[in-house]
Amino acid sequence: MPELAISAEKVGFLIEKTREFDVKEGASDPDSGSNGADDNMIDVLEDNGDDPVVREITGFINAMTEDEQIDLVALMRLGRGDGTIEEWEDLRREAAEGRNSRTASYLLGEPLVSDYLAEGLDAFGLTWADERTTPVR
């Protein structure tokens, strides 16, 4: 079994945070001037381009080592079905060749990234807990 450079706890934190991001939608009430308490805080689910969850995910990923970022991308691709656990070295090499400073944007642009990361961990026989509320450093 290959060894991961990134911990399951860090991946679990990203799964949790990207699920928060995945529920965002386009502006449904662009002229809203109402009080959030009056409209059941519906605007919190809108992606307005200045999303604190995106900033948190981006900062977390940017603080990772290069090896952790490479494994994160390879793990997403493994979970997406681009290869098998036996092809891990190939997935990792491809991730390393394509690595740049936009890893967070790349991952956030991938629909179902949280599911793919969870599937990737599963291929390694690892699990994550969704009870986490603070980042793992």
Short mmCIF file of C-alpha atoms in Angstrom, two decimals:
data_model
loop_
_atom_site.label_atom_id
_atom_site.label_comp_id
_atom_site.label_asym_id
_atom_site.label_seq_id
_atom_site.Cartn_x
_atom_site.Cartn_y
_atom_site.Cartn_z
CA MET A 1 0.00 0.00 0.00
CA PRO A 2 1.43 3.41 -0.91
CA GLU A 3 1.97 5.98 1.80
CA LEU A 4 0.26 9.38 1.83
CA ALA A 5 2.18 12.60 2.50
CA ILE A 6 -1.05 14.21 3.73
CA SER A 7 -2.89 13.09 6.84
CA ALA A 8 -6.41 11.72 6.77
CA GLU A 9 -7.34 14.43 9.29
CA LYS A 10 -6.34 17.21 6.90
CA VAL A 11 -8.23 15.58 4.05
CA GLY A 12 -11.23 15.14 6.37
CA PHE A 13 -11.17 18.82 7.22
CA LEU A 14 -11.12 19.69 3.51
CA ILE A 15 -13.99 17.29 2.83
CA GLU A 16 -16.04 19.05 5.48
CA LYS A 17 -15.17 22.53 4.19
CA THR A 18 -15.69 21.70 0.51
CA ARG A 19 -19.12 20.32 1.38
CA GLU A 20 -19.91 23.72 2.89
CA PHE A 21 -18.76 25.29 -0.37
CA ASP A 22 -20.71 22.82 -2.54
CA VAL A 23 -24.07 23.95 -1.14
CA LYS A 24 -23.53 27.52 -2.36
CA GLU A 25 -25.70 28.81 -5.17
CA GLY A 26 -25.81 31.84 -7.39
CA ALA A 27 -27.45 35.04 -6.16
CA SER A 28 -31.13 34.27 -5.74
CA ASP A 29 -32.07 37.71 -4.41
CA PRO A 30 -29.54 40.22 -5.79
CA ASP A 31 -31.45 43.26 -4.51
CA SER A 32 -31.91 41.91 -1.01
CA GLY A 33 -32.01 44.59 1.63
CA SER A 34 -33.84 42.55 4.20
CA ASN A 35 -32.70 41.56 7.62
CA GLY A 36 -31.08 38.10 7.68
CA ALA A 37 -33.17 37.08 10.69
CA ASP A 38 -36.34 37.93 8.76
CA ASP A 39 -35.49 35.85 5.71
CA ASN A 40 -34.11 32.80 7.56
CA MET A 41 -30.48 33.70 6.68
CA ILE A 42 -31.04 32.41 3.12
CA ASP A 43 -28.31 34.72 1.77
CA VAL A 44 -25.64 32.71 3.60
CA LEU A 45 -26.00 30.03 0.90
CA GLU A 46 -25.26 32.47 -1.92
CA ASP A 47 -21.88 32.49 -3.62
CA ASN A 48 -21.13 36.19 -3.77
CA GLY A 49 -17.47 35.96 -4.77
CA ASP A 50 -16.20 36.91 -1.32
CA ASP A 51 -16.87 33.63 0.41
CA PRO A 52 -15.11 33.07 3.75
CA VAL A 53 -15.24 29.30 3.19
CA VAL A 54 -13.28 29.71 -0.06
CA ARG A 55 -10.73 31.89 1.71
CA GLU A 56 -10.40 29.32 4.49
CA ILE A 57 -9.97 26.40 2.06
CA THR A 58 -7.51 28.34 -0.08
CA GLY A 59 -5.43 29.41 2.91
CA PHE A 60 -5.41 25.87 4.29
CA ILE A 61 -4.28 24.34 0.99
CA ASN A 62 -1.70 27.08 0.32
CA ALA A 63 -0.15 26.39 3.75
CA MET A 64 0.43 22.73 2.84
CA THR A 65 3.75 21.40 1.69
CA GLU A 66 4.24 20.67 -2.00
CA ASP A 67 4.04 16.91 -1.33
CA GLU A 68 0.77 17.32 0.56
CA GLN A 69 -0.73 19.34 -2.30
CA ILE A 70 0.40 16.75 -4.85
CA ASP A 71 -1.12 13.93 -2.80
CA LEU A 72 -4.32 15.91 -2.38
CA VAL A 73 -4.76 16.31 -6.14
CA ALA A 74 -3.79 12.68 -6.76
CA LEU A 75 -6.24 11.57 -4.06
CA MET A 76 -9.05 13.53 -5.71
CA ARG A 77 -8.22 11.94 -9.06
CA LEU A 78 -8.09 8.49 -7.48
CA GLY A 79 -11.54 9.04 -5.97
CA ARG A 80 -12.82 10.37 -9.30
CA GLY A 81 -11.81 7.09 -10.93
CA ASP A 82 -8.88 8.35 -13.03
CA GLY A 83 -6.84 5.41 -11.77
CA THR A 84 -6.66 2.70 -9.14
CA ILE A 85 -4.65 2.39 -5.96
CA GLU A 86 -2.21 0.23 -7.94
CA GLU A 87 -1.66 3.24 -10.25
CA TRP A 88 -1.04 5.65 -7.36
CA GLU A 89 2.50 6.49 -8.44
CA ASP A 90 1.24 7.43 -11.92
CA LEU A 91 -1.56 9.58 -10.45
CA ARG A 92 0.93 11.26 -8.15
CA ARG A 93 3.44 11.85 -10.96
CA GLU A 94 0.72 13.44 -13.14
CA ALA A 95 -0.34 15.66 -10.23
CA ALA A 96 3.27 16.71 -9.67
CA GLU A 97 3.78 17.52 -13.36
CA GLY A 98 0.66 19.69 -13.42
CA ARG A 99 1.29 21.38 -10.08
CA ASN A 100 1.13 25.16 -9.94
CA SER A 101 0.12 27.86 -7.47
CA ARG A 102 -3.61 27.34 -8.15
CA THR A 103 -4.17 23.98 -6.44
CA ALA A 104 -7.04 25.31 -4.31
CA SER A 105 -8.81 26.87 -7.32
CA TYR A 106 -8.36 23.66 -9.28
CA LEU A 107 -9.91 21.55 -6.53
CA LEU A 108 -12.74 24.01 -5.82
CA GLY A 109 -13.57 24.01 -9.53
CA GLU A 110 -14.12 20.26 -9.47
CA PRO A 111 -17.76 19.33 -8.87
CA LEU A 112 -18.11 16.70 -6.13
CA VAL A 113 -14.54 17.23 -4.90
CA SER A 114 -15.57 16.30 -1.36
CA ASP A 115 -16.97 12.97 -2.53
CA TYR A 116 -13.87 12.27 -4.63
CA LEU A 117 -11.56 12.99 -1.69
CA ALA A 118 -13.63 10.69 0.54
CA GLU A 119 -13.51 7.94 -2.12
CA GLY A 120 -9.75 8.42 -2.45
CA LEU A 121 -9.29 7.98 1.30
CA ASP A 122 -11.50 4.90 1.14
CA ALA A 123 -9.22 3.39 -1.52
CA PHE A 124 -6.38 3.71 1.01
CA GLY A 125 -8.53 2.07 3.67
CA LEU A 126 -8.72 5.36 5.59
CA THR A 127 -11.77 7.11 6.98
CA TRP A 128 -12.58 10.63 8.09
CA ALA A 129 -14.98 11.89 10.73
CA ASP A 130 -17.42 14.69 9.92
CA GLU A 131 -17.58 15.93 13.52
CA ARG A 132 -14.60 18.29 13.07
CA THR A 133 -15.20 22.02 13.51
CA THR A 134 -11.66 23.40 13.60
CA PRO A 135 -8.80 22.91 11.15
CA VAL A 136 -6.15 20.29 11.70
CA ARG A 137 -2.67 21.79 11.30
#
